Amino acid sequence: MSIFNKSVSIFIDKVPPGAIAPFAKRYIAGPELTDAIELTKKLNSQGAMTTIDVLGEFVNTKEETIYYRNLAIKVLEAIDKNKLDANLSLKLTQMGLKLSKALCLDNIEKIFEKAKELGIFVRIDMEDSTCTDDTLEIYRNYRDKYNIGTVLQAYMRRTIDDINKLSDGRLNFRLCKGIYDEPREIAYKDKEIIRSNYIWCLEELLIKKAYVGIATHDEYLVFHAERLLKKYGYKRDEYEFQMLLGVDEQLRSIIINRGHRLRVYVPFGKDWLPYSIRRLKENPNIMKSAIEGYIKKYQR
Ligand SMILES: Cc1cc2nc3c(=O)[nH]c(=O)nc-3n(C[C@H](O)[C@H](O)[C@H](O)COP(=O)(O)OP(=O)(O)OC[C@H]3O[C@@H](n4cnc5c(N)ncnc54)[C@H](O)[C@@H]3O)c2cc1C
């Protein structure tokens, strides 16, 4: 990572929201549910499916969790009403996991019930390592009753064991590298090891006939995924690729044109800041090229 990129990653937390907003726009549908719906219509017409995420992670009260639970239910109703090729992504902390597990379970059960009634799939996002045990346990406890899946992170040393522990039932996972800053004791730090572990975990999942959402923008991993899907005779509707909104649209088209199904992660909402900071830390080059653009403009 260049010195500029490192500096952006370190100082971005201190930048005022107003200054981040112009760079953040590309990653977010907009503040309202209608923004996510309109964008999904557009992406559906381009051959991509979506998963809609309500932004907002740091809830402090029961009332806030209920607000987000009701909004998630509105997302499901809007997907159904507009006949969209879309599903819902859900964060357990937003449902109150850190406030009270009972509250969280009550909230997600209401969402799962609505999703079941409407025939819509729900994916539980994976957050930082303080949530991993609870997330996998909740997935295990609800996977037979509802059409749900969760997420595995290839940077976690435990992931290959988690796959084996969970393989006594239905397996539906999004596999990603992982975005949180975890300690070396529990997470790989080396990019090449994370890649190798991604391929190892993906192969293990395919051997176990899991449905996998192959979530990456790393073309090296896309290459290996195609190789493994062929090796294990996977048919088109037995897996999907997944990408984040605003990231490498050219790769998105390449994957779709090669005949794969692809889902775009579409976040919306007023609480866009933490999500955007994570995305910008992942790619400080976006801020770099914008700053270079400003400099050029003022040099003219
Ligand atoms: C659909 C989806 C859902 C996800 N859900 C979760 C989750 O539940 N939990 C979790 O921990 N993580 C999640 N992630 C994030 C994931 O863990 C990675 O942090 C992220 O995908 C970057 O890893 P990568 O495989 O794309 O590889 P990288 O090596 O990080 O990226 C490959 C290339 O993609 C481009 N790129 C990557 N990120 C950006 C960006 N932000 N802006 C512009 N270009 C970029 C760059 O060109 C980069 O060289 C999700 C990712 C996706 C695609």
mmCIF file of C-alpha atoms and ligand atoms in Angstrom:
data_model
loop_
_atom_site.group_PDB
_atom_site.id
_atom_site.type_symbol
_atom_site.label_atom_id
_atom_site.label_comp_id
_atom_site.label_asym_id
_atom_site.label_seq_id
_atom_site.Cartn_x
_atom_site.Cartn_y
_atom_site.Cartn_z
ATOM 1 C CA MET A 1 0.000 0.000 0.000
ATOM 2 C CA SER A 2 1.386 3.431 -0.920
ATOM 3 C CA ILE A 3 2.058 6.056 1.764
ATOM 4 C CA PHE A 4 -0.901 8.085 0.443
ATOM 5 C CA ASN A 5 -3.261 5.101 0.645
ATOM 6 C CA LYS A 6 -2.029 4.229 4.145
ATOM 7 C CA SER A 7 -2.578 7.825 5.285
ATOM 8 C CA VAL A 8 -6.107 7.893 3.841
ATOM 9 C CA SER A 9 -6.910 4.621 5.643
ATOM 10 C CA ILE A 10 -5.668 6.012 8.956
ATOM 11 C CA PHE A 11 -7.111 9.532 8.795
ATOM 12 C CA ILE A 12 -10.438 8.859 7.116
ATOM 13 C CA ASP A 13 -12.118 8.318 10.510
ATOM 14 C CA LYS A 14 -11.284 11.940 11.363
ATOM 15 C CA VAL A 15 -12.644 13.458 8.135
ATOM 16 C CA PRO A 16 -16.014 15.265 8.568
ATOM 17 C CA PRO A 17 -18.992 13.390 7.016
ATOM 18 C CA GLY A 18 -19.657 16.253 4.594
ATOM 19 C CA ALA A 19 -16.232 15.761 3.041
ATOM 20 C CA ILE A 20 -16.697 11.986 2.676
ATOM 21 C CA ALA A 21 -20.187 12.194 1.141
ATOM 22 C CA PRO A 22 -19.083 12.889 -2.477
ATOM 23 C CA PHE A 23 -16.824 9.788 -2.451
ATOM 24 C CA ALA A 24 -19.390 7.634 -0.629
ATOM 25 C CA LYS A 25 -22.209 8.169 -3.150
ATOM 26 C CA ARG A 26 -21.068 5.433 -5.516
ATOM 27 C CA TYR A 27 -21.475 2.755 -2.806
ATOM 28 C CA ILE A 28 -25.017 3.628 -1.731
ATOM 29 C CA ALA A 29 -28.390 3.636 -3.511
ATOM 30 C CA GLY A 30 -29.551 6.721 -1.593
ATOM 31 C CA PRO A 31 -31.216 7.645 1.701
ATOM 32 C CA GLU A 32 -34.682 6.163 0.987
ATOM 33 C CA LEU A 33 -36.126 2.707 0.347
ATOM 34 C CA THR A 34 -37.447 3.993 -2.988
ATOM 35 C CA ASP A 35 -33.816 4.648 -4.021
ATOM 36 C CA ALA A 36 -32.940 0.971 -3.440
ATOM 37 C CA ILE A 37 -36.085 -0.145 -5.274
ATOM 38 C CA GLU A 38 -35.459 2.053 -8.325
ATOM 39 C CA LEU A 39 -31.822 0.944 -8.468
ATOM 40 C CA THR A 40 -32.843 -2.707 -8.190
ATOM 41 C CA LYS A 41 -35.258 -2.264 -11.103
ATOM 42 C CA LYS A 42 -32.379 -0.850 -13.162
ATOM 43 C CA LEU A 43 -29.940 -3.609 -12.148
ATOM 44 C CA ASN A 44 -32.581 -6.298 -12.797
ATOM 45 C CA SER A 45 -33.042 -4.879 -16.314
ATOM 46 C CA GLN A 46 -29.246 -5.227 -16.775
ATOM 47 C CA GLY A 47 -29.377 -8.906 -15.811
ATOM 48 C CA ALA A 48 -28.203 -8.547 -12.184
ATOM 49 C CA MET A 49 -30.075 -9.562 -9.028
ATOM 50 C CA THR A 50 -29.705 -7.541 -5.821
ATOM 51 C CA THR A 51 -29.635 -7.950 -2.074
ATOM 52 C CA ILE A 52 -30.939 -4.888 -0.240
ATOM 53 C CA ASP A 53 -29.325 -3.748 3.003
ATOM 54 C CA VAL A 54 -30.729 -1.181 5.422
ATOM 55 C CA LEU A 55 -27.766 0.896 6.637
ATOM 56 C CA GLY A 56 -27.399 1.502 10.376
ATOM 57 C CA GLU A 57 -25.208 -0.512 12.726
ATOM 58 C CA PHE A 58 -24.856 1.187 16.089
ATOM 59 C CA VAL A 59 -28.216 0.852 17.783
ATOM 60 C CA ASN A 60 -28.537 1.842 21.431
ATOM 61 C CA THR A 61 -32.185 1.285 22.256
ATOM 62 C CA LYS A 62 -34.933 -1.279 21.795
ATOM 63 C CA GLU A 63 -36.963 1.348 19.913
ATOM 64 C CA GLU A 64 -34.180 1.765 17.345
ATOM 65 C CA THR A 65 -34.060 -1.988 16.708
ATOM 66 C CA ILE A 66 -37.817 -2.007 16.175
ATOM 67 C CA TYR A 67 -37.507 0.897 13.741
ATOM 68 C CA TYR A 68 -34.927 -1.089 11.722
ATOM 69 C CA ARG A 69 -36.944 -4.310 11.989
ATOM 70 C CA ASN A 70 -40.004 -2.542 10.555
ATOM 71 C CA LEU A 71 -37.896 -1.012 7.790
ATOM 72 C CA ALA A 72 -36.524 -4.458 6.894
ATOM 73 C CA ILE A 73 -40.116 -5.724 6.670
ATOM 74 C CA LYS A 74 -40.947 -2.773 4.391
ATOM 75 C CA VAL A 75 -38.021 -3.816 2.165
ATOM 76 C CA LEU A 76 -39.517 -7.322 1.882
ATOM 77 C CA GLU A 77 -42.953 -5.887 1.055
ATOM 78 C CA ALA A 78 -41.473 -3.570 -1.575
ATOM 79 C CA ILE A 79 -39.514 -6.429 -3.191
ATOM 80 C CA ASP A 80 -42.741 -8.419 -3.363
ATOM 81 C CA LYS A 81 -44.931 -5.540 -4.574
ATOM 82 C CA ASN A 82 -42.507 -4.562 -7.338
ATOM 83 C CA LYS A 83 -41.798 -8.216 -8.258
ATOM 84 C CA LEU A 84 -38.058 -7.631 -7.998
ATOM 85 C CA ASP A 85 -35.321 -10.220 -8.359
ATOM 86 C CA ALA A 86 -33.915 -9.305 -4.947
ATOM 87 C CA ASN A 87 -33.517 -10.462 -1.374
ATOM 88 C CA LEU A 88 -32.650 -8.946 2.007
ATOM 89 C CA SER A 89 -29.327 -8.685 3.834
ATOM 90 C CA LEU A 90 -29.548 -8.223 7.573
ATOM 91 C CA LYS A 91 -27.120 -7.237 10.344
ATOM 92 C CA LEU A 92 -27.746 -8.825 13.766
ATOM 93 C CA THR A 93 -26.319 -5.852 15.688
ATOM 94 C CA GLN A 94 -28.962 -3.699 13.994
ATOM 95 C CA MET A 95 -31.569 -6.106 15.366
ATOM 96 C CA GLY A 96 -30.186 -5.653 18.910
ATOM 97 C CA LEU A 97 -27.662 -8.500 19.269
ATOM 98 C CA LYS A 98 -25.445 -6.354 21.503
ATOM 99 C CA LEU A 99 -28.387 -5.108 23.587
ATOM 100 C CA SER A 100 -30.216 -8.362 24.297
ATOM 101 C CA LYS A 101 -30.144 -11.663 22.465
ATOM 102 C CA ALA A 102 -33.840 -12.243 23.208
ATOM 103 C CA LEU A 103 -34.723 -8.897 21.620
ATOM 104 C CA CYS A 104 -32.588 -9.716 18.578
ATOM 105 C CA LEU A 105 -34.255 -13.117 18.145
ATOM 106 C CA ASP A 106 -37.707 -11.591 18.482
ATOM 107 C CA ASN A 107 -36.882 -9.030 15.782
ATOM 108 C CA ILE A 108 -35.359 -11.482 13.330
ATOM 109 C CA GLU A 109 -38.158 -14.019 13.779
ATOM 110 C CA LYS A 110 -40.662 -11.365 12.714
ATOM 111 C CA ILE A 111 -38.560 -10.616 9.629
ATOM 112 C CA PHE A 112 -38.058 -14.312 8.825
ATOM 113 C CA GLU A 113 -41.819 -14.934 9.149
ATOM 114 C CA LYS A 114 -42.620 -12.116 6.713
ATOM 115 C CA ALA A 115 -39.911 -13.314 4.318
ATOM 116 C CA LYS A 116 -41.340 -16.843 4.456
ATOM 117 C CA GLU A 117 -44.848 -15.562 3.781
ATOM 118 C CA LEU A 118 -43.565 -13.655 0.710
ATOM 119 C CA GLY A 119 -41.089 -16.338 -0.436
ATOM 120 C CA ILE A 120 -38.029 -14.104 -0.117
ATOM 121 C CA PHE A 121 -34.571 -15.251 0.971
ATOM 122 C CA VAL A 122 -32.772 -13.512 3.876
ATOM 123 C CA ARG A 123 -28.983 -13.390 4.281
ATOM 124 C CA ILE A 124 -27.501 -12.627 7.716
ATOM 125 C CA ASP A 125 -24.361 -10.532 7.138
ATOM 126 C CA MET A 126 -21.262 -11.403 9.161
ATOM 127 C CA GLU A 127 -19.944 -8.598 11.360
ATOM 128 C CA ASP A 128 -16.792 -8.473 13.494
ATOM 129 C CA SER A 129 -15.451 -11.471 15.410
ATOM 130 C CA THR A 130 -17.442 -10.641 18.561
ATOM 131 C CA CYS A 131 -20.540 -11.657 16.555
ATOM 132 C CA THR A 132 -19.261 -14.795 14.793
ATOM 133 C CA ASP A 133 -20.391 -17.419 17.332
ATOM 134 C CA ASP A 134 -23.852 -15.874 17.732
ATOM 135 C CA THR A 135 -24.320 -15.444 13.982
ATOM 136 C CA LEU A 136 -23.419 -19.051 13.186
ATOM 137 C CA GLU A 137 -25.525 -20.354 16.073
ATOM 138 C CA ILE A 138 -28.554 -18.347 14.927
ATOM 139 C CA TYR A 139 -28.042 -19.598 11.366
ATOM 140 C CA ARG A 140 -27.869 -23.191 12.636
ATOM 141 C CA ASN A 141 -31.011 -22.801 14.773
ATOM 142 C CA TYR A 142 -33.160 -21.230 12.054
ATOM 143 C CA ARG A 143 -31.872 -22.786 8.822
ATOM 144 C CA ASP A 144 -34.427 -25.605 8.767
ATOM 145 C CA LYS A 145 -37.437 -23.418 9.421
ATOM 146 C CA TYR A 146 -36.646 -20.460 7.144
ATOM 147 C CA ASN A 147 -35.029 -19.805 3.770
ATOM 148 C CA ILE A 148 -31.925 -18.092 5.120
ATOM 149 C CA GLY A 149 -28.171 -18.047 4.741
ATOM 150 C CA THR A 150 -25.226 -16.346 6.356
ATOM 151 C CA VAL A 151 -21.664 -15.307 5.559
ATOM 152 C CA LEU A 152 -18.218 -16.835 6.048
ATOM 153 C CA GLN A 153 -15.026 -14.766 6.043
ATOM 154 C CA ALA A 154 -11.889 -16.246 4.470
ATOM 155 C CA TYR A 155 -9.598 -14.135 6.661
ATOM 156 C CA MET A 156 -10.785 -15.971 9.794
ATOM 157 C CA ARG A 157 -8.581 -18.907 10.776
ATOM 158 C CA ARG A 158 -11.664 -20.746 12.128
ATOM 159 C CA THR A 159 -13.714 -20.668 8.882
ATOM 160 C CA ILE A 160 -12.626 -24.029 7.471
ATOM 161 C CA ASP A 161 -13.590 -25.656 10.813
ATOM 162 C CA ASP A 162 -16.911 -23.788 10.880
ATOM 163 C CA ILE A 163 -17.751 -25.247 7.470
ATOM 164 C CA ASN A 164 -17.177 -28.747 8.800
ATOM 165 C CA LYS A 165 -19.076 -28.111 12.040
ATOM 166 C CA LEU A 166 -22.092 -26.806 10.128
ATOM 167 C CA SER A 167 -22.085 -29.501 7.471
ATOM 168 C CA ASP A 168 -24.741 -31.598 9.245
ATOM 169 C CA GLY A 169 -27.483 -29.504 7.601
ATOM 170 C CA ARG A 170 -28.385 -27.159 4.764
ATOM 171 C CA LEU A 171 -25.414 -24.988 3.733
ATOM 172 C CA ASN A 172 -26.084 -21.562 2.236
ATOM 173 C CA PHE A 173 -23.197 -19.151 2.571
ATOM 174 C CA ARG A 174 -21.870 -15.971 1.090
ATOM 175 C CA LEU A 175 -18.100 -16.401 1.055
ATOM 176 C CA CYS A 176 -16.095 -13.173 1.310
ATOM 177 C CA LYS A 177 -12.591 -12.186 2.416
ATOM 178 C CA GLY A 178 -13.813 -10.200 5.459
ATOM 179 C CA ILE A 179 -13.740 -6.466 6.097
ATOM 180 C CA TYR A 180 -13.181 -5.912 9.845
ATOM 181 C CA ASP A 181 -9.824 -5.274 11.492
ATOM 182 C CA GLU A 182 -9.262 -8.514 13.411
ATOM 183 C CA PRO A 183 -6.218 -9.499 15.517
ATOM 184 C CA ARG A 184 -3.610 -11.792 13.979
ATOM 185 C CA GLU A 185 -4.328 -14.480 16.601
ATOM 186 C CA ILE A 186 -7.663 -15.212 14.952
ATOM 187 C CA ALA A 187 -7.363 -13.820 11.420
ATOM 188 C CA TYR A 188 -4.905 -14.136 8.557
ATOM 189 C CA LYS A 189 -3.272 -10.840 7.701
ATOM 190 C CA ASP A 190 -1.363 -11.838 4.584
ATOM 191 C CA LYS A 191 -3.333 -11.130 1.375
ATOM 192 C CA GLU A 192 -2.031 -14.252 -0.377
ATOM 193 C CA ILE A 193 -2.946 -16.512 2.558
ATOM 194 C CA ILE A 194 -6.447 -14.991 2.610
ATOM 195 C CA ARG A 195 -6.777 -15.734 -1.103
ATOM 196 C CA SER A 196 -5.554 -19.317 -0.605
ATOM 197 C CA ASN A 197 -7.950 -19.815 2.287
ATOM 198 C CA TYR A 198 -10.806 -18.416 0.169
ATOM 199 C CA ILE A 199 -10.099 -21.029 -2.502
ATOM 200 C CA TRP A 200 -9.751 -23.802 0.118
ATOM 201 C CA CYS A 201 -13.043 -22.860 1.810
ATOM 202 C CA LEU A 202 -14.844 -22.499 -1.525
ATOM 203 C CA GLU A 203 -13.695 -25.945 -2.648
ATOM 204 C CA GLU A 204 -14.785 -27.455 0.694
ATOM 205 C CA LEU A 205 -18.213 -25.820 0.319
ATOM 206 C CA LEU A 206 -18.624 -27.066 -3.246
ATOM 207 C CA ILE A 207 -17.602 -30.600 -2.223
ATOM 208 C CA LYS A 208 -20.335 -30.399 0.432
ATOM 209 C CA LYS A 209 -22.838 -29.232 -2.240
ATOM 210 C CA ALA A 210 -23.431 -25.889 -0.535
ATOM 211 C CA TYR A 211 -25.165 -22.986 -2.243
ATOM 212 C CA VAL A 212 -22.434 -20.331 -2.339
ATOM 213 C CA GLY A 213 -22.638 -16.601 -2.967
ATOM 214 C CA ILE A 214 -19.126 -16.045 -4.294
ATOM 215 C CA ALA A 215 -18.597 -12.482 -3.063
ATOM 216 C CA THR A 216 -15.449 -10.903 -4.431
ATOM 217 C CA HIS A 217 -14.079 -8.346 -6.883
ATOM 218 C CA ASP A 218 -10.735 -10.138 -6.988
ATOM 219 C CA GLU A 219 -10.464 -11.498 -10.532
ATOM 220 C CA TYR A 220 -7.944 -14.118 -9.397
ATOM 221 C CA LEU A 221 -10.651 -15.573 -7.134
ATOM 222 C CA VAL A 222 -13.285 -15.279 -9.859
ATOM 223 C CA PHE A 223 -10.957 -17.332 -12.087
ATOM 224 C CA HIS A 224 -10.531 -20.043 -9.433
ATOM 225 C CA ALA A 225 -14.256 -20.026 -8.675
ATOM 226 C CA GLU A 226 -15.042 -20.696 -12.344
ATOM 227 C CA ARG A 227 -12.483 -23.515 -12.357
ATOM 228 C CA LEU A 228 -13.950 -25.111 -9.210
ATOM 229 C CA LEU A 229 -17.580 -24.693 -10.332
ATOM 230 C CA LYS A 230 -16.684 -26.619 -13.497
ATOM 231 C CA LYS A 231 -14.691 -29.240 -11.591
ATOM 232 C CA TYR A 232 -17.646 -29.999 -9.293
ATOM 233 C CA GLY A 233 -20.273 -29.829 -12.063
ATOM 234 C CA TYR A 234 -22.251 -26.941 -10.579
ATOM 235 C CA LYS A 235 -25.262 -25.817 -12.641
ATOM 236 C CA ARG A 236 -26.118 -22.133 -13.173
ATOM 237 C CA ASP A 237 -28.813 -21.939 -10.499
ATOM 238 C CA GLU A 238 -26.758 -23.730 -7.826
ATOM 239 C CA TYR A 239 -24.514 -20.737 -6.968
ATOM 240 C CA GLU A 240 -24.171 -17.015 -7.626
ATOM 241 C CA PHE A 241 -21.481 -14.373 -7.793
ATOM 242 C CA GLN A 242 -21.912 -11.289 -5.626
ATOM 243 C CA MET A 243 -20.417 -7.795 -5.830
ATOM 244 C CA LEU A 244 -20.796 -4.528 -3.970
ATOM 245 C CA LEU A 245 -22.559 -1.580 -5.540
ATOM 246 C CA GLY A 246 -20.045 0.888 -6.977
ATOM 247 C CA VAL A 247 -17.157 -1.562 -7.342
ATOM 248 C CA ASP A 248 -15.662 -2.739 -10.664
ATOM 249 C CA GLU A 249 -18.707 -2.596 -12.919
ATOM 250 C CA GLN A 250 -16.625 -3.943 -15.792
ATOM 251 C CA LEU A 251 -15.963 -7.188 -13.893
ATOM 252 C CA ARG A 252 -19.689 -7.317 -13.080
ATOM 253 C CA SER A 253 -20.533 -7.275 -16.825
ATOM 254 C CA ILE A 254 -17.819 -9.819 -17.616
ATOM 255 C CA ILE A 255 -19.229 -12.272 -15.053
ATOM 256 C CA ILE A 256 -22.819 -11.792 -16.301
ATOM 257 C CA ASN A 257 -21.738 -12.117 -19.946
ATOM 258 C CA ARG A 258 -20.007 -15.386 -19.123
ATOM 259 C CA GLY A 259 -23.440 -16.729 -18.187
ATOM 260 C CA HIS A 260 -23.247 -16.609 -14.400
ATOM 261 C CA ARG A 261 -25.901 -15.222 -12.063
ATOM 262 C CA LEU A 262 -24.688 -12.157 -10.211
ATOM 263 C CA ARG A 263 -26.140 -10.278 -7.259
ATOM 264 C CA VAL A 264 -25.282 -6.686 -6.363
ATOM 265 C CA TYR A 265 -25.268 -5.637 -2.692
ATOM 266 C CA VAL A 266 -27.424 -2.489 -2.565
ATOM 267 C CA PRO A 267 -27.280 -0.534 0.719
ATOM 268 C CA PHE A 268 -29.611 2.369 1.378
ATOM 269 C CA GLY A 269 -30.430 4.622 4.314
ATOM 270 C CA LYS A 270 -29.526 7.712 6.197
ATOM 271 C CA ASP A 271 -26.814 6.033 8.310
ATOM 272 C CA TRP A 272 -24.356 5.708 5.451
ATOM 273 C CA LEU A 273 -21.143 6.833 7.189
ATOM 274 C CA PRO A 274 -19.637 3.658 8.816
ATOM 275 C CA TYR A 275 -20.391 1.573 5.712
ATOM 276 C CA SER A 276 -18.835 4.178 3.415
ATOM 277 C CA ILE A 277 -15.732 4.492 5.563
ATOM 278 C CA ARG A 278 -15.190 0.726 5.356
ATOM 279 C CA ARG A 279 -15.529 0.878 1.559
ATOM 280 C CA LEU A 280 -13.183 3.865 1.214
ATOM 281 C CA LYS A 281 -10.571 2.237 3.461
ATOM 282 C CA GLU A 282 -10.721 -0.727 1.102
ATOM 283 C CA ASN A 283 -9.930 1.501 -1.826
ATOM 284 C CA PRO A 284 -8.301 4.821 -0.905
ATOM 285 C CA ASN A 285 -7.436 5.239 -4.607
ATOM 286 C CA ILE A 286 -10.939 6.626 -5.072
ATOM 287 C CA MET A 287 -10.127 9.577 -2.819
ATOM 288 C CA LYS A 288 -6.678 9.857 -4.375
ATOM 289 C CA SER A 289 -8.002 10.241 -7.936
ATOM 290 C CA ALA A 290 -10.646 12.729 -6.775
ATOM 291 C CA ILE A 291 -8.032 14.817 -4.947
ATOM 292 C CA GLU A 292 -5.758 14.683 -8.022
ATOM 293 C CA GLY A 293 -8.749 15.835 -10.103
ATOM 294 C CA TYR A 294 -9.297 18.845 -7.819
ATOM 295 C CA ILE A 295 -5.582 19.757 -7.938
ATOM 296 C CA LYS A 296 -5.550 19.598 -11.763
ATOM 297 C CA LYS A 297 -8.699 21.742 -11.893
ATOM 298 C CA TYR A 298 -7.169 24.469 -9.724
ATOM 299 C CA GLN A 299 -3.833 24.345 -11.572
ATOM 300 C CA ARG A 300 -5.556 25.244 -14.821
HETATM 301 C C1 LIG B 1 -21.738 -8.841 -1.874
HETATM 302 C C2 LIG B 1 -20.728 -8.657 -0.789
HETATM 303 C C3 LIG B 1 -21.135 -8.793 0.528
HETATM 304 C C4 LIG B 1 -20.210 -8.668 1.570
HETATM 305 N N1 LIG B 1 -20.597 -8.931 2.852
HETATM 306 C C5 LIG B 1 -19.675 -8.936 3.835
HETATM 307 C C6 LIG B 1 -20.000 -9.363 5.141
HETATM 308 O O1 LIG B 1 -21.142 -9.745 5.452
HETATM 309 N N2 LIG B 1 -19.009 -9.327 6.081
HETATM 310 C C7 LIG B 1 -17.733 -8.932 5.795
HETATM 311 O O2 LIG B 1 -16.868 -8.954 6.690
HETATM 312 N N3 LIG B 1 -17.418 -8.514 4.554
HETATM 313 C C8 LIG B 1 -18.334 -8.509 3.573
HETATM 314 N N4 LIG B 1 -17.983 -8.125 2.301
HETATM 315 C C9 LIG B 1 -16.697 -7.439 2.072
HETATM 316 C C10 LIG B 1 -15.583 -8.411 1.771
HETATM 317 O O3 LIG B 1 -15.272 -9.126 2.939
HETATM 318 C C11 LIG B 1 -14.318 -7.696 1.267
HETATM 319 O O4 LIG B 1 -13.886 -6.796 2.222
HETATM 320 C C12 LIG B 1 -14.512 -6.965 -0.037
HETATM 321 O O5 LIG B 1 -15.311 -7.682 -0.923
HETATM 322 C C13 LIG B 1 -13.151 -6.750 -0.729
HETATM 323 O O6 LIG B 1 -12.538 -7.984 -0.993
HETATM 324 P P1 LIG B 1 -12.332 -8.558 -2.479
HETATM 325 O O7 LIG B 1 -12.547 -10.036 -2.443
HETATM 326 O O8 LIG B 1 -13.156 -7.818 -3.438
HETATM 327 O O9 LIG B 1 -10.783 -8.379 -2.744
HETATM 328 P P2 LIG B 1 -9.854 -7.079 -2.744
HETATM 329 O O10 LIG B 1 -8.476 -7.606 -2.983
HETATM 330 O O11 LIG B 1 -10.085 -6.242 -1.551
HETATM 331 O O12 LIG B 1 -10.357 -6.276 -3.989
HETATM 332 C C14 LIG B 1 -10.131 -6.711 -5.326
HETATM 333 C C15 LIG B 1 -10.232 -5.489 -6.233
HETATM 334 O O13 LIG B 1 -11.576 -4.984 -6.193
HETATM 335 C C16 LIG B 1 -11.589 -3.571 -6.176
HETATM 336 N N5 LIG B 1 -12.208 -3.095 -4.932
HETATM 337 C C17 LIG B 1 -12.350 -3.794 -3.792
HETATM 338 N N6 LIG B 1 -13.007 -3.034 -2.879
HETATM 339 C C18 LIG B 1 -13.255 -1.851 -3.462
HETATM 340 C C19 LIG B 1 -13.897 -0.654 -3.044
HETATM 341 N N7 LIG B 1 -14.417 -0.532 -1.835
HETATM 342 N N8 LIG B 1 -13.995 0.387 -3.919
HETATM 343 C C20 LIG B 1 -13.496 0.265 -5.167
HETATM 344 N N9 LIG B 1 -12.860 -0.841 -5.622
HETATM 345 C C21 LIG B 1 -12.746 -1.877 -4.786
HETATM 346 C C22 LIG B 1 -10.155 -3.129 -6.299
HETATM 347 O O14 LIG B 1 -9.860 -2.927 -7.651
HETATM 348 C C23 LIG B 1 -9.370 -4.305 -5.779
HETATM 349 O O15 LIG B 1 -8.088 -4.374 -6.324
HETATM 350 C C24 LIG B 1 -18.871 -8.310 1.253
HETATM 351 C C25 LIG B 1 -18.468 -8.190 -0.065
HETATM 352 C C26 LIG B 1 -19.361 -8.383 -1.088
HETATM 353 C C27 LIG B 1 -18.877 -8.304 -2.495
#
